Coordinates of C-alpha atoms and ligand atoms in Angstrom, one line a residue:
M1 CA 19.2 146.6 -1.6
D2 CA 23.0 146.2 -2.5
F3 CA 24.3 149.1 -3.9
Q4 CA 27.6 147.5 -4.7
L5 CA 29.2 148.3 -8.0
A6 CA 29.6 144.9 -10.4
V7 CA 32.4 143.2 -10.1
E8 CA 33.9 144.2 -13.5
D9 CA 33.2 148.0 -12.6
Q10 CA 34.7 147.6 -9.0
T11 CA 37.9 146.0 -10.4
L12 CA 38.0 149.0 -13.2
Q13 CA 37.7 151.6 -10.3
D14 CA 40.4 150.1 -8.0
E15 CA 43.0 150.0 -11.0
A16 CA 42.0 153.8 -11.8
R17 CA 42.7 154.7 -8.4
E18 CA 45.9 152.9 -8.1
F19 CA 47.3 154.2 -11.6
V20 CA 46.2 157.8 -10.1
R21 CA 48.1 157.0 -7.2
Q22 CA 51.2 156.0 -9.1
E23 CA 51.1 158.7 -12.3
W24 CA 49.6 161.7 -10.4
H25 CA 49.9 162.9 -6.6
P26 CA 52.9 164.3 -6.2
F27 CA 52.2 164.7 -2.7
Y28 CA 51.3 160.7 -2.0
K29 CA 55.2 160.3 -3.1
T30 CA 56.6 163.3 -1.4
K31 CA 54.3 164.1 1.4
N32 CA 55.3 167.6 0.4
W33 CA 52.2 169.9 1.0
D34 CA 53.9 172.8 -1.0
E35 CA 53.0 170.7 -4.1
I36 CA 49.2 170.5 -3.1
G37 CA 48.5 173.3 -5.6
L38 CA 49.0 170.8 -8.4
L39 CA 46.1 168.8 -6.9
S40 CA 43.8 171.8 -7.6
P41 CA 42.0 171.3 -11.3
F42 CA 41.9 175.2 -11.2
H43 CA 45.6 175.9 -10.8
A44 CA 46.4 177.1 -14.0
D45 CA 50.1 177.7 -13.9
D46 CA 52.4 176.3 -16.6
E47 CA 54.1 174.0 -14.2
A48 CA 50.5 172.3 -13.4
L49 CA 49.0 172.7 -16.7
A50 CA 52.0 170.9 -18.1
A51 CA 51.6 168.0 -15.5
Q52 CA 48.1 168.1 -16.0
R53 CA 48.8 167.8 -20.0
E54 CA 51.0 165.0 -19.1
F55 CA 49.0 162.8 -17.2
A56 CA 46.1 163.2 -19.9
K57 CA 48.5 161.5 -22.1
K58 CA 49.3 158.7 -19.9
L59 CA 45.0 158.1 -19.5
V60 CA 45.4 158.1 -23.6
A61 CA 48.3 155.6 -23.8
R62 CA 46.5 153.2 -21.2
G63 CA 43.2 153.4 -23.5
W64 CA 41.1 154.8 -20.7
Y65 CA 40.6 158.7 -22.1
T66 CA 37.9 157.9 -24.7
M67 CA 36.5 154.8 -23.1
H68 CA 33.2 156.2 -23.1
W69 CA 33.2 157.3 -26.9
P70 CA 31.0 155.3 -29.6
A71 CA 33.2 152.6 -31.0
E72 CA 32.7 154.2 -34.8
H73 CA 34.9 157.1 -33.3
G74 CA 37.8 154.9 -31.6
G75 CA 35.9 154.5 -28.3
R76 CA 35.3 151.5 -26.6
D77 CA 31.6 152.1 -26.0
A78 CA 31.8 151.8 -22.0
S79 CA 28.9 150.9 -20.3
I80 CA 27.2 153.9 -18.1
T81 CA 28.1 152.0 -14.9
A82 CA 32.1 151.7 -16.2
Q83 CA 32.0 155.3 -17.0
L84 CA 30.7 156.0 -13.3
A85 CA 33.2 153.4 -11.7
F86 CA 36.1 155.0 -13.6
R87 CA 35.1 158.9 -13.0
E88 CA 34.0 158.0 -9.3
G89 CA 37.8 156.0 -9.1
M90 CA 39.7 159.0 -10.8
A91 CA 37.9 161.8 -8.9
Y92 CA 38.5 159.9 -5.8
E93 CA 42.0 160.1 -5.7
G94 CA 42.3 164.0 -7.0
A95 CA 43.2 163.3 -10.5
P96 CA 42.8 166.6 -12.8
V97 CA 41.6 164.8 -15.8
S98 CA 39.3 161.9 -16.4
L99 CA 37.5 161.1 -19.3
G100 CA 38.3 163.0 -22.2
G101 CA 36.9 165.0 -25.2
G102 CA 35.6 167.8 -23.0
L103 CA 32.2 169.3 -23.9
V104 CA 32.8 169.5 -27.6
A105 CA 33.3 165.7 -28.7
P106 CA 30.3 164.8 -27.9
V107 CA 28.4 168.0 -29.4
L108 CA 30.6 167.1 -32.4
M109 CA 29.6 163.2 -32.7
I110 CA 26.0 164.1 -32.8
H111 CA 25.8 168.0 -34.5
G112 CA 29.4 167.9 -36.6
T113 CA 29.9 167.8 -40.2
D114 CA 32.2 164.8 -41.5
W115 CA 35.1 167.3 -41.7
Q116 CA 34.7 168.5 -38.2
K117 CA 34.8 164.9 -37.1
E118 CA 37.6 163.8 -39.0
E119 CA 39.6 167.3 -38.1
F120 CA 38.9 167.5 -34.4
L121 CA 37.8 164.0 -32.9
P122 CA 41.1 162.2 -33.4
K123 CA 42.9 165.4 -31.6
L124 CA 40.5 165.3 -28.6
A125 CA 40.9 161.5 -28.2
N126 CA 44.8 162.4 -28.0
A127 CA 44.7 165.1 -25.8
D128 CA 46.4 167.0 -28.2
V129 CA 43.9 170.2 -28.3
D130 CA 42.1 172.2 -25.5
F131 CA 38.9 173.9 -25.8
A132 CA 37.8 176.7 -23.9
Q133 CA 34.0 177.6 -24.0
G134 CA 32.6 180.9 -24.8
F135 CA 29.0 180.8 -23.9
S136 CA 28.6 183.7 -21.1
E137 CA 28.2 187.3 -22.0
P138 CA 27.8 190.3 -19.5
N139 CA 24.4 190.3 -19.6
A140 CA 23.7 186.6 -20.6
G141 CA 24.5 183.9 -18.0
S142 CA 21.5 182.1 -16.6
D143 CA 19.6 183.9 -19.4
L144 CA 22.0 182.7 -22.3
A145 CA 19.6 183.2 -24.9
S146 CA 20.3 186.9 -24.5
L147 CA 23.8 186.6 -26.0
Q148 CA 24.6 189.7 -28.5
T149 CA 28.0 188.7 -29.8
R150 CA 27.4 189.1 -33.7
A151 CA 28.2 186.9 -36.4
V152 CA 27.9 188.1 -39.9
R153 CA 28.2 185.9 -43.1
D154 CA 30.7 187.3 -45.7
G155 CA 31.9 185.1 -48.3
D156 CA 33.2 181.9 -46.8
D157 CA 33.8 183.5 -43.2
Y158 CA 31.6 184.6 -40.7
V159 CA 32.9 188.2 -39.2
I160 CA 32.6 188.0 -35.5
N161 CA 32.4 191.1 -33.1
G162 CA 31.0 191.4 -29.5
Q163 CA 32.4 189.9 -26.0
K164 CA 32.4 186.8 -23.7
I165 CA 33.3 186.6 -20.1
W166 CA 34.4 184.2 -17.3
T167 CA 35.9 181.8 -20.0
S168 CA 37.7 179.0 -18.1
G169 CA 41.0 178.3 -19.5
A170 CA 41.1 181.0 -22.3
H171 CA 44.7 182.0 -21.5
Y172 CA 45.7 178.6 -22.6
G173 CA 43.1 176.7 -24.9
E174 CA 44.0 176.4 -28.3
W175 CA 40.6 176.6 -29.8
Y176 CA 37.1 178.1 -28.5
H177 CA 33.7 176.7 -29.1
V178 CA 31.3 179.8 -28.9
L179 CA 27.4 181.1 -29.2
V180 CA 27.0 183.8 -31.3
R181 CA 23.8 185.7 -32.8
T182 CA 23.5 185.3 -36.4
D183 CA 19.9 186.5 -36.9
P184 CA 19.2 189.5 -34.4
E185 CA 15.5 189.9 -35.8
A186 CA 14.3 186.3 -34.6
P187 CA 13.1 185.2 -31.3
K188 CA 16.1 184.8 -29.1
H189 CA 16.5 181.2 -28.7
R190 CA 16.3 180.9 -32.7
G191 CA 19.1 183.4 -34.1
I192 CA 22.0 181.9 -32.1
S193 CA 24.5 179.9 -33.8
Y194 CA 27.3 177.6 -32.4
I195 CA 30.9 177.9 -33.9
M196 CA 34.2 176.9 -33.5
M197 CA 37.4 179.5 -33.9
Q198 CA 41.0 178.8 -33.3
L199 CA 42.1 181.1 -30.2
R200 CA 45.8 181.1 -31.0
D201 CA 48.3 179.3 -32.8
E202 CA 51.5 178.2 -31.5
G203 CA 50.5 180.8 -28.8
K204 CA 50.0 184.0 -30.5
L205 CA 46.1 184.8 -30.4
T206 CA 43.8 184.9 -33.7
E207 CA 43.7 188.5 -35.2
G208 CA 40.8 190.8 -33.9
I209 CA 40.9 188.5 -30.1
T210 CA 42.0 190.3 -27.1
L211 CA 42.1 188.8 -23.8
R212 CA 41.7 190.6 -20.5
P213 CA 42.7 188.5 -17.5
L214 CA 39.8 188.0 -14.4
I215 CA 41.8 187.2 -11.2
D216 CA 39.6 185.5 -8.4
M217 CA 40.0 186.0 -4.7
T218 CA 42.6 183.3 -4.6
R219 CA 45.0 185.0 -6.6
T220 CA 44.4 182.5 -9.7
R221 CA 44.1 183.4 -13.3
R222 CA 41.4 181.0 -13.9
W223 CA 39.1 183.2 -16.2
S224 CA 39.4 185.7 -19.1
E225 CA 37.3 188.1 -20.9
V226 CA 37.4 187.7 -24.5
F227 CA 36.6 190.5 -27.0
F228 CA 36.2 190.1 -30.6
D229 CA 36.9 192.8 -33.3
N230 CA 36.2 191.7 -37.1
V231 CA 37.3 188.1 -36.2
R232 CA 37.1 186.4 -39.6
V233 CA 35.9 182.5 -38.7
P234 CA 35.5 179.9 -41.9
A235 CA 32.2 179.0 -42.1
R236 CA 32.9 175.3 -42.1
N237 CA 33.6 175.6 -38.3
L238 CA 29.9 176.1 -38.2
I239 CA 28.4 173.5 -35.5
G240 CA 24.5 172.1 -36.8
E241 CA 22.6 174.4 -38.7
E242 CA 22.8 178.5 -38.8
N243 CA 20.3 179.9 -36.0
R244 CA 19.9 176.4 -34.6
G245 CA 23.0 176.7 -32.1
W246 CA 20.7 176.8 -29.2
Y247 CA 19.7 173.3 -29.4
A248 CA 23.5 171.8 -30.2
A249 CA 24.4 173.9 -27.1
M250 CA 21.9 172.0 -24.8
T251 CA 23.7 169.1 -25.7
T252 CA 26.7 170.7 -24.3
L253 CA 25.1 171.9 -21.2
S254 CA 23.2 168.2 -20.5
F255 CA 27.0 167.0 -20.3
E256 CA 28.3 169.9 -18.3
R257 CA 26.0 169.4 -15.8
S258 CA 26.0 165.6 -14.9
G259 CA 28.8 165.8 -12.0
I260 CA 28.3 161.9 -11.6
E261 CA 31.8 161.8 -9.7
T262 CA 31.0 164.8 -7.2
A263 CA 30.6 162.6 -4.2
A264 CA 33.8 160.6 -4.7
R265 CA 35.9 163.8 -5.2
Y266 CA 34.5 165.2 -1.6
L267 CA 34.8 161.8 0.0
G268 CA 38.7 161.9 -1.6
E269 CA 39.0 165.2 0.0
L270 CA 37.6 164.1 3.0
E271 CA 39.9 161.0 3.6
V272 CA 43.1 163.7 2.6
F273 CA 41.8 166.1 5.5
L274 CA 41.6 163.2 8.0
T275 CA 44.9 162.2 7.4
Q276 CA 45.8 165.9 8.6
L277 CA 43.3 166.1 11.2
R278 CA 45.0 163.1 13.1
Q279 CA 48.1 164.9 13.4
T280 CA 46.7 168.2 14.4
R281 CA 46.4 169.8 17.9
F282 CA 45.0 173.1 18.8
N283 CA 45.9 174.1 22.8
G284 CA 47.3 170.4 22.8
I285 CA 44.5 168.6 22.2
N286 CA 44.0 166.5 19.3
V287 CA 41.3 168.0 16.9
L288 CA 39.9 164.9 16.3
D289 CA 39.4 164.3 20.3
D290 CA 36.6 167.4 19.7
T291 CA 33.2 165.4 19.8
V292 CA 31.5 168.6 17.8
V293 CA 34.1 168.2 15.1
R294 CA 33.7 164.1 15.0
H295 CA 30.1 164.8 14.8
K296 CA 30.5 167.3 12.0
L297 CA 32.8 165.2 10.0
A298 CA 30.2 162.1 10.5
D299 CA 27.7 164.0 9.3
L300 CA 29.2 165.4 6.4
R301 CA 30.2 161.5 5.5
L302 CA 26.8 160.4 5.4
E303 CA 25.6 163.1 3.2
L304 CA 28.4 162.4 0.9
E305 CA 27.5 158.6 0.8
A306 CA 23.6 159.8 0.0
R307 CA 24.7 162.2 -2.4
R308 CA 27.0 159.1 -4.2
M309 CA 23.7 157.3 -4.1
L310 CA 22.0 159.5 -6.2
S311 CA 24.9 159.6 -9.0
Y312 CA 24.4 155.8 -8.7
R313 CA 20.5 156.5 -9.7
V314 CA 21.3 158.8 -12.4
A315 CA 23.7 156.0 -13.8
F316 CA 21.0 153.3 -13.4
M317 CA 18.4 155.3 -15.4
Q318 CA 20.7 156.2 -18.1
S319 CA 21.7 152.4 -18.7
K320 CA 18.0 151.8 -18.8
G321 CA 17.8 154.5 -21.5
E322 CA 16.0 157.0 -19.5
L323 CA 16.8 160.7 -19.3
P324 CA 17.4 162.1 -15.6
V325 CA 16.3 165.3 -15.9
K326 CA 15.0 166.4 -12.7
E327 CA 17.7 163.9 -11.1
G328 CA 20.2 165.7 -13.2
S329 CA 19.4 169.1 -11.7
M330 CA 19.3 167.4 -8.0
G331 CA 22.5 166.0 -8.5
K332 CA 24.5 169.8 -9.7
A333 CA 22.1 171.6 -7.0
W334 CA 23.1 169.3 -4.0
G335 CA 26.9 169.2 -5.7
D336 CA 26.8 173.1 -5.7
M337 CA 25.7 173.1 -2.0
L338 CA 28.5 170.6 -1.1
G339 CA 30.9 172.8 -2.8
K340 CA 30.4 175.4 -0.2
K341 CA 29.4 173.1 2.7
V342 CA 33.1 171.1 2.7
P343 CA 35.4 173.9 2.2
A344 CA 33.6 175.8 4.8
L345 CA 33.6 173.1 7.1
F346 CA 37.0 172.0 6.6
A347 CA 38.3 175.9 7.1
S348 CA 36.3 176.1 10.6
I349 CA 37.7 173.0 11.9
M350 CA 41.1 174.8 11.1
Q351 CA 40.2 177.7 13.0
E352 CA 42.2 180.7 12.6
Y353 CA 44.1 178.9 10.1
G354 CA 41.6 177.6 8.1
R355 CA 41.4 180.6 5.7
L356 CA 45.0 181.0 4.8
G357 CA 45.9 180.3 1.3
L358 CA 48.4 178.8 -1.0
G359 CA 51.8 179.8 -0.2
D360 CA 51.2 181.2 3.4
K361 CA 54.1 180.0 5.8
H362 CA 51.2 179.7 8.4
A363 CA 48.6 177.8 6.2
P364 CA 47.9 174.2 7.3
M365 CA 48.2 171.6 4.3
G366 CA 50.2 174.1 2.0
G367 CA 47.3 176.4 1.7
Y368 CA 45.3 173.8 0.4
V369 CA 42.1 174.3 2.9
G370 CA 42.5 178.1 2.6
H371 CA 42.6 178.0 -1.1
K372 CA 39.5 175.6 -1.3
Y373 CA 37.5 178.3 1.2
S374 CA 38.4 181.1 -0.9
A375 CA 37.2 179.0 -4.2
M376 CA 33.9 177.7 -2.8
H377 CA 31.9 180.8 -3.8
G378 CA 32.0 179.9 -7.7
S379 CA 30.2 176.6 -6.4
G380 CA 26.6 177.0 -7.7
I381 CA 27.7 179.4 -10.5
G382 CA 29.5 177.5 -13.0
G383 CA 27.8 175.4 -15.1
G384 CA 24.3 177.1 -14.4
A385 CA 23.6 178.6 -11.2
T386 CA 21.7 176.5 -8.3
E387 CA 18.3 178.5 -8.7
I388 CA 18.2 177.4 -12.2
Q389 CA 18.5 173.7 -11.7
R390 CA 16.1 174.3 -8.5
N391 CA 13.5 175.9 -11.2
I392 CA 14.2 172.6 -13.3
I393 CA 13.3 170.3 -10.2
A394 CA 10.4 172.6 -9.6
Q395 CA 8.4 172.4 -13.0
R396 CA 10.0 169.2 -14.3
G397 CA 10.2 167.3 -10.6
L398 CA 7.2 168.6 -8.8
G399 CA 5.2 169.6 -11.7
L400 CA 5.0 173.1 -9.9
P401 CA 3.6 176.0 -12.6
R402 CA 6.5 178.4 -14.3
Ligands
LIG501 C1 33.9 178.5 -12.0 C2 33.2 179.0 -12.9 C3 33.9 178.9 -14.3 C4 32.9 179.2 -15.7 N1 33.3 178.9 -16.5 C5 32.6 179.5 -17.6 C6 33.4 179.0 -19.1 O1 34.2 178.7 -19.5 N2 32.4 179.4 -20.0 C7 31.4 180.4 -20.0 O2 30.8 180.6 -21.0 N3 31.1 180.6 -18.7 C8 31.7 180.1 -17.8 N4 31.5 180.6 -16.3 C9 29.9 181.5 -16.1 C10 28.8 181.0 -15.4 O3 28.4 180.1 -16.7 C11 27.7 182.2 -15.4 O4 28.3 182.7 -14.4 C12 26.4 181.6 -14.8 O5 25.9 180.8 -15.9 C13 25.4 182.6 -14.2 O6 25.2 183.5 -15.0 P1 25.7 185.2 -14.3 O7 27.0 185.0 -13.6 O8 25.8 186.2 -15.9 O9 24.9 185.5 -13.1 P2 23.2 186.0 -13.5 O10 22.6 185.0 -14.4 O11 23.0 187.3 -13.5 O12 22.6 185.6 -11.7 C14 23.0 186.1 -11.0 C15 22.3 185.8 -9.9 O13 20.4 185.6 -10.1 C16 19.7 184.3 -10.2 N5 19.0 184.3 -11.1 C17 19.3 184.3 -12.4 N6 18.1 184.0 -13.2 C18 17.2 183.5 -12.3 C19 15.9 183.0 -12.2 N7 15.4 182.8 -13.7 N8 15.3 182.2 -11.5 C20 15.9 182.0 -10.2 N9 17.1 182.9 -9.9 C21 17.7 183.4 -11.1 C22 21.0 183.5 -10.3 O14 20.8 182.4 -9.5 C23 22.3 184.1 -9.5 O15 22.1 183.7 -8.1 C24 31.8 180.3 -15.2 C25 31.5 180.5 -14.0 C26 31.9 180.1 -12.9 C27 31.6 180.3 -11.5

């Protein structure tokens, strides 16, 4: 069986890769590993954010940013396989942004009002607005339906009180899509609503919202805790019906978990790593002359190719109109495992130096390997824990009882 992309999809992927090499990768041009920090999608200092936004604008100008959107919303109705080819090309070259619109655009297209579509879709299509996602709470992660943040209708507004946690990008996003409890008496899945609120306007936080930074072991501010104290949000920002937010949120999560380009991202990282290993010597011996290292790298390469085939299977099923429920969870769970395995292997090959992070003068590759190693622990938690995906595979794939 031949698993190649179709000629037109392969051409798109080649063009996408060349585009990233020209328009992004600062270190491809300078070979300066100090700039490697910019390649991390989680690196969120002002300089990196500005560079990422500029890159997104270039994708808009090229007409690629919303190629996956339906034509009625200004997209190009790109086929699933074209989207796969494009996303792989972007991921392979380590692009910080790929197809645009985030998690909100598809939800608005399906569940949004006419006003919401007119107000937000053009801004999302132009990469003019960033939405953070406020789902998790201190006691509602895997069991998301236990969330307690309360919204009470008051005239034309909802008044919101409570707390979110682990919100990626809340320290720079302008808008926020959140799940809130609107009916505390109803069964837990049926009392939840989905609403958008403005986080900040020209840098100033909305009245009643407080952020507390969460700094992780990479010393990066990636998340925030977000507190609401009588925050007033116009009722027209409600997505879908009141108390039916859970079902709209499932649309969001199904997009968040697809991870179809995961293997390509790691394959690209492996290529970059191999480039470095060709010049790396320990005790006078080139690392790649070590048979054990070579075998481990070859095993990883094979595993990444196998993971890529799963992506192709998911894309193939979607292109036939099938819903890849267990296959999507298999991809997520496998991607989670690779998210730990790849950095752990790279760090171990770099021996004692492998865990030194960004900015350490002794760190190989500007600390890229050590940074990835520290960051890897979030893999298997973000977007839904691996165990939850395994539950789905067990019940929906293997037919095991709950
Ligand atoms: C990188 C990253 C980015 C994130 N970004 C965001 C964001 O932008 N917005 C947002 O809202 N949230 C975000 N989160 C939070 C994330 O969604 C939650 O951390 C995740 O859903 C797990 O919830 P929890 O932390 O409460 O852990 P818990 O749900 O308490 O889980 C703890 C452990 O128990 C296990 N467990 C729980 N329930 C079961 C079960 N039924 N069966 C088997 N095992 C189980 C879990 O697998 C895990 O190992 C992010 C997290 C990470 C790591």
